[in-house]
Amino acid sequence: MRKASIVLLISIVALFFAGCSKDPERMTDAELGLTAQQSGGRRVFHIYCIGCHPAYSSHGNKGPGLKGIFKRPYLPSGMTSTDEHVVDTILHGRNMMPQFGNQLDQRDLQDLLAYLHTL
Ligand code: HEC
């Protein structure tokens, strides 16, 4: 009986850690705990941004990885991590990054920002 509960406990702990190490990119919006707005932003991100920016890694692809983008004081360019600077980059582009001002409406942009804040 005791042995069984120890085995059960070990399985629960193992499952817990397996859950933690799951690649967030493969997790559903619900598993990530995203709000409706943040999920909308994730969709926008998957359409326009993911080709160049990994969301859950700080290693870049064509552009820098955006993990923790708003949790650090500075953006990769050295500008402070404010909504204003990020919106400016998205709308007008930056060096090799194309501009998205003509493709995103105000709502897409707000949703996208809400999602970027979860990274
Ligand atoms: C074609 C590739 C490409 C796409 C698509 C792209 N980016 Fe970028 N992005 C880049 C590159 C390259 C940089 C680095 C620019 C530089 O030299 O500072 C960058 C930089 C950034 C930065 C950092 C800005 C800074 O000040 O350091 C943010 C934030 C960003 N991109 C967000 C996005 C978002 C959000 C999208 C989707 C709407 C997107 N990017 C789509 C290539 C891309």
PDB file of C-alpha atoms and ligand atoms in Angstrom:
ATOM      1  CA  MET A   1       0.000   0.000   0.000  1.00  0.00           C
ATOM      2  CA  ARG A   2       2.749   2.424   1.024  1.00  0.00           C
ATOM      3  CA  LYS A   3       4.844   1.429  -1.964  1.00  0.00           C
ATOM      4  CA  ALA A   4       1.918   2.138  -4.266  1.00  0.00           C
ATOM      5  CA  SER A   5       1.481   5.635  -2.910  1.00  0.00           C
ATOM      6  CA  ILE A   6       5.185   6.348  -3.285  1.00  0.00           C
ATOM      7  CA  VAL A   7       5.023   5.206  -6.913  1.00  0.00           C
ATOM      8  CA  LEU A   8       1.967   7.384  -7.413  1.00  0.00           C
ATOM      9  CA  LEU A   9       3.717  10.355  -5.875  1.00  0.00           C
ATOM     10  CA  ILE A  10       6.771   9.868  -8.070  1.00  0.00           C
ATOM     11  CA  SER A  11       4.575   9.674 -11.178  1.00  0.00           C
ATOM     12  CA  ILE A  12       2.790  12.875 -10.226  1.00  0.00           C
ATOM     13  CA  VAL A  13       6.084  14.687  -9.668  1.00  0.00           C
ATOM     14  CA  ALA A  14       7.443  13.319 -12.971  1.00  0.00           C
ATOM     15  CA  LEU A  15       4.311  14.447 -14.808  1.00  0.00           C
ATOM     16  CA  PHE A  16       4.609  17.862 -13.218  1.00  0.00           C
ATOM     17  CA  PHE A  17       8.157  18.303 -14.466  1.00  0.00           C
ATOM     18  CA  ALA A  18       7.273  16.914 -17.889  1.00  0.00           C
ATOM     19  CA  GLY A  19       4.536  19.567 -18.042  1.00  0.00           C
ATOM     20  CA  CYS A  20       6.986  22.280 -17.127  1.00  0.00           C
ATOM     21  CA  SER A  21       9.490  21.354 -19.777  1.00  0.00           C
ATOM     22  CA  LYS A  22       6.878  21.209 -22.531  1.00  0.00           C
ATOM     23  CA  ASP A  23       7.766  23.563 -25.376  1.00  0.00           C
ATOM     24  CA  PRO A  24       5.423  26.562 -24.950  1.00  0.00           C
ATOM     25  CA  GLU A  25       5.202  26.817 -28.733  1.00  0.00           C
ATOM     26  CA  ARG A  26       3.326  23.497 -28.742  1.00  0.00           C
ATOM     27  CA  MET A  27       1.030  24.452 -25.891  1.00  0.00           C
ATOM     28  CA  THR A  28      -2.543  25.572 -26.488  1.00  0.00           C
ATOM     29  CA  ASP A  29      -3.682  29.096 -25.636  1.00  0.00           C
ATOM     30  CA  ALA A  30      -5.540  27.643 -22.647  1.00  0.00           C
ATOM     31  CA  GLU A  31      -2.450  25.814 -21.400  1.00  0.00           C
ATOM     32  CA  LEU A  32      -0.535  29.069 -21.640  1.00  0.00           C
ATOM     33  CA  GLY A  33      -3.347  30.802 -19.740  1.00  0.00           C
ATOM     34  CA  LEU A  34      -3.867  33.406 -22.469  1.00  0.00           C
ATOM     35  CA  THR A  35      -6.851  35.759 -22.419  1.00  0.00           C
ATOM     36  CA  ALA A  36      -9.006  36.160 -25.542  1.00  0.00           C
ATOM     37  CA  GLN A  37      -7.031  39.258 -26.517  1.00  0.00           C
ATOM     38  CA  GLN A  38      -3.668  37.567 -25.976  1.00  0.00           C
ATOM     39  CA  SER A  39      -4.809  34.551 -28.046  1.00  0.00           C
ATOM     40  CA  GLY A  40      -5.800  36.937 -30.817  1.00  0.00           C
ATOM     41  CA  GLY A  41      -2.339  38.429 -30.605  1.00  0.00           C
ATOM     42  CA  ARG A  42      -0.767  34.998 -30.768  1.00  0.00           C
ATOM     43  CA  ARG A  43      -2.627  34.363 -34.038  1.00  0.00           C
ATOM     44  CA  VAL A  44      -1.380  37.676 -35.454  1.00  0.00           C
ATOM     45  CA  PHE A  45       2.138  36.749 -34.309  1.00  0.00           C
ATOM     46  CA  HIS A  46       1.902  33.371 -36.045  1.00  0.00           C
ATOM     47  CA  ILE A  47       0.850  35.016 -39.298  1.00  0.00           C
ATOM     48  CA  TYR A  48       3.329  37.886 -39.455  1.00  0.00           C
ATOM     49  CA  CYS A  49       6.186  37.448 -37.019  1.00  0.00           C
ATOM     50  CA  ILE A  50       7.078  33.855 -36.228  1.00  0.00           C
ATOM     51  CA  GLY A  51       8.964  33.353 -39.497  1.00  0.00           C
ATOM     52  CA  CYS A  52      11.702  35.620 -38.164  1.00  0.00           C
ATOM     53  CA  HIS A  53      11.169  35.682 -34.393  1.00  0.00           C
ATOM     54  CA  PRO A  54      10.960  32.668 -32.082  1.00  0.00           C
ATOM     55  CA  ALA A  55       8.473  33.638 -29.358  1.00  0.00           C
ATOM     56  CA  TYR A  56       9.741  31.486 -26.524  1.00  0.00           C
ATOM     57  CA  SER A  57      13.460  31.627 -27.072  1.00  0.00           C
ATOM     58  CA  SER A  58      16.002  34.363 -26.688  1.00  0.00           C
ATOM     59  CA  HIS A  59      17.965  32.835 -29.577  1.00  0.00           C
ATOM     60  CA  GLY A  60      17.112  34.633 -32.770  1.00  0.00           C
ATOM     61  CA  ASN A  61      16.173  33.413 -36.203  1.00  0.00           C
ATOM     62  CA  LYS A  62      16.262  36.184 -38.845  1.00  0.00           C
ATOM     63  CA  GLY A  63      15.325  38.605 -36.089  1.00  0.00           C
ATOM     64  CA  PRO A  64      16.025  38.398 -32.343  1.00  0.00           C
ATOM     65  CA  GLY A  65      14.134  35.909 -30.168  1.00  0.00           C
ATOM     66  CA  LEU A  66      11.379  37.767 -28.309  1.00  0.00           C
ATOM     67  CA  LYS A  67      11.260  35.763 -25.088  1.00  0.00           C
ATOM     68  CA  GLY A  68      10.938  38.164 -22.163  1.00  0.00           C
ATOM     69  CA  ILE A  69      10.912  41.134 -24.537  1.00  0.00           C
ATOM     70  CA  PHE A  70       9.044  43.361 -22.060  1.00  0.00           C
ATOM     71  CA  LYS A  71      10.632  41.818 -18.968  1.00  0.00           C
ATOM     72  CA  ARG A  72      14.059  43.181 -19.803  1.00  0.00           C
ATOM     73  CA  PRO A  73      14.743  46.908 -19.549  1.00  0.00           C
ATOM     74  CA  TYR A  74      16.151  47.186 -23.090  1.00  0.00           C
ATOM     75  CA  LEU A  75      15.176  45.918 -26.511  1.00  0.00           C
ATOM     76  CA  PRO A  76      17.856  44.211 -28.627  1.00  0.00           C
ATOM     77  CA  SER A  77      18.395  47.558 -30.405  1.00  0.00           C
ATOM     78  CA  GLY A  78      19.233  49.192 -27.066  1.00  0.00           C
ATOM     79  CA  MET A  79      16.037  51.248 -26.880  1.00  0.00           C
ATOM     80  CA  THR A  80      14.014  50.970 -23.677  1.00  0.00           C
ATOM     81  CA  SER A  81      11.356  48.215 -23.774  1.00  0.00           C
ATOM     82  CA  THR A  82       8.244  50.324 -23.986  1.00  0.00           C
ATOM     83  CA  ASP A  83       5.027  49.718 -25.931  1.00  0.00           C
ATOM     84  CA  GLU A  84       5.841  52.849 -27.881  1.00  0.00           C
ATOM     85  CA  HIS A  85       9.211  51.596 -29.156  1.00  0.00           C
ATOM     86  CA  VAL A  86       7.873  48.149 -30.002  1.00  0.00           C
ATOM     87  CA  VAL A  87       4.851  49.584 -31.842  1.00  0.00           C
ATOM     88  CA  ASP A  88       7.165  51.903 -33.737  1.00  0.00           C
ATOM     89  CA  THR A  89       9.307  48.932 -34.876  1.00  0.00           C
ATOM     90  CA  ILE A  90       6.220  46.970 -35.923  1.00  0.00           C
ATOM     91  CA  LEU A  91       4.635  49.863 -37.825  1.00  0.00           C
ATOM     92  CA  HIS A  92       7.743  51.247 -39.488  1.00  0.00           C
ATOM     93  CA  GLY A  93      10.222  48.336 -39.532  1.00  0.00           C
ATOM     94  CA  ARG A  94      13.844  48.458 -38.450  1.00  0.00           C
ATOM     95  CA  ASN A  95      16.902  47.703 -40.613  1.00  0.00           C
ATOM     96  CA  MET A  96      16.191  44.195 -42.013  1.00  0.00           C
ATOM     97  CA  MET A  97      12.759  44.009 -40.395  1.00  0.00           C
ATOM     98  CA  PRO A  98       9.930  44.906 -42.805  1.00  0.00           C
ATOM     99  CA  GLN A  99       7.188  47.337 -41.777  1.00  0.00           C
ATOM    100  CA  PHE A 100       3.710  46.099 -40.936  1.00  0.00           C
ATOM    101  CA  GLY A 101       1.882  49.415 -40.751  1.00  0.00           C
ATOM    102  CA  ASN A 102      -0.242  48.589 -43.805  1.00  0.00           C
ATOM    103  CA  GLN A 103      -1.125  45.065 -42.777  1.00  0.00           C
ATOM    104  CA  LEU A 104      -2.189  45.389 -39.162  1.00  0.00           C
ATOM    105  CA  ASP A 105      -5.219  47.316 -37.969  1.00  0.00           C
ATOM    106  CA  GLN A 106      -5.446  48.926 -34.538  1.00  0.00           C
ATOM    107  CA  ARG A 107      -7.017  45.845 -33.018  1.00  0.00           C
ATOM    108  CA  ASP A 108      -4.382  43.445 -34.405  1.00  0.00           C
ATOM    109  CA  LEU A 109      -1.744  45.744 -32.991  1.00  0.00           C
ATOM    110  CA  GLN A 110      -3.294  45.914 -29.516  1.00  0.00           C
ATOM    111  CA  ASP A 111      -3.787  42.123 -29.470  1.00  0.00           C
ATOM    112  CA  LEU A 112      -0.212  41.590 -30.620  1.00  0.00           C
ATOM    113  CA  LEU A 113       1.115  43.868 -27.869  1.00  0.00           C
ATOM    114  CA  ALA A 114      -0.956  42.041 -25.254  1.00  0.00           C
ATOM    115  CA  TYR A 115       0.562  38.746 -26.447  1.00  0.00           C
ATOM    116  CA  LEU A 116       4.125  40.089 -26.534  1.00  0.00           C
ATOM    117  CA  HIS A 117       3.695  41.092 -22.879  1.00  0.00           C
ATOM    118  CA  THR A 118       3.125  37.404 -21.995  1.00  0.00           C
ATOM    119  CA  LEU A 119       6.478  36.257 -23.431  1.00  0.00           C
TER     120      LEU A 119
HETATM  121  C1  HEC B   1      11.539  39.241 -42.312  1.00  0.00           C
HETATM  122  C2  HEC B   1      11.868  39.012 -40.905  1.00  0.00           C
HETATM  123  C3  HEC B   1      11.071  39.734 -39.850  1.00  0.00           C
HETATM  124  C4  HEC B   1       9.703  39.708 -39.635  1.00  0.00           C
HETATM  125  C5  HEC B   1       8.633  39.015 -40.478  1.00  0.00           C
HETATM  126  C6  HEC B   1       9.463  40.441 -38.408  1.00  0.00           C
HETATM  127  N1  HEC B   1      10.647  40.895 -37.894  1.00  0.00           N
HETATM  128 FE1  HEC B   1      10.917  41.878 -36.136  1.00  0.00          FE
HETATM  129  N2  HEC B   1      12.895  42.060 -36.505  1.00  0.00           N
HETATM  130  C7  HEC B   1      13.547  41.523 -37.601  1.00  0.00           C
HETATM  131  C8  HEC B   1      14.948  41.928 -37.545  1.00  0.00           C
HETATM  132  C9  HEC B   1      16.022  41.549 -38.564  1.00  0.00           C
HETATM  133  C10 HEC B   1      15.096  42.706 -36.375  1.00  0.00           C
HETATM  134  C11 HEC B   1      16.365  43.387 -35.857  1.00  0.00           C
HETATM  135  C12 HEC B   1      16.294  44.825 -36.361  1.00  0.00           C
HETATM  136  C13 HEC B   1      17.519  45.620 -35.941  1.00  0.00           C
HETATM  137  O1  HEC B   1      18.499  45.572 -36.680  1.00  0.00           O
HETATM  138  O2  HEC B   1      17.448  46.276 -34.880  1.00  0.00           O
HETATM  139  C14 HEC B   1      13.783  42.757 -35.742  1.00  0.00           C
HETATM  140  C15 HEC B   1      13.530  43.400 -34.544  1.00  0.00           C
HETATM  141  C16 HEC B   1      12.339  43.318 -33.845  1.00  0.00           C
HETATM  142  C17 HEC B   1      12.120  43.798 -32.511  1.00  0.00           C
HETATM  143  C18 HEC B   1      13.168  44.444 -31.603  1.00  0.00           C
HETATM  144  C19 HEC B   1      13.204  45.915 -31.861  1.00  0.00           C
HETATM  145  C20 HEC B   1      14.331  46.570 -31.118  1.00  0.00           C
HETATM  146  O3  HEC B   1      14.213  47.782 -30.864  1.00  0.00           O
HETATM  147  O4  HEC B   1      15.329  45.924 -30.823  1.00  0.00           O
HETATM  148  C21 HEC B   1      10.814  43.555 -32.188  1.00  0.00           C
HETATM  149  C22 HEC B   1      10.107  43.890 -30.881  1.00  0.00           C
HETATM  150  C23 HEC B   1      10.214  42.907 -33.330  1.00  0.00           C
HETATM  151  N3  HEC B   1      11.166  42.781 -34.320  1.00  0.00           N
HETATM  152  C24 HEC B   1       8.917  42.501 -33.391  1.00  0.00           C
HETATM  153  C25 HEC B   1       8.324  41.940 -34.522  1.00  0.00           C
HETATM  154  C26 HEC B   1       6.924  41.639 -34.616  1.00  0.00           C
HETATM  155  C27 HEC B   1       5.914  41.824 -33.497  1.00  0.00           C
HETATM  156  C28 HEC B   1       6.720  41.129 -35.873  1.00  0.00           C
HETATM  157  C29 HEC B   1       5.405  40.709 -36.490  1.00  0.00           C
HETATM  158  C30 HEC B   1       4.434  41.780 -36.685  1.00  0.00           C
HETATM  159  C31 HEC B   1       8.005  41.105 -36.553  1.00  0.00           C
HETATM  160  N4  HEC B   1       8.951  41.622 -35.706  1.00  0.00           N
HETATM  161  C32 HEC B   1       8.213  40.608 -37.828  1.00  0.00           C
HETATM  162  C33 HEC B   1      13.012  40.743 -38.596  1.00  0.00           C
HETATM  163  C34 HEC B   1      11.653  40.487 -38.751  1.00  0.00           C
END
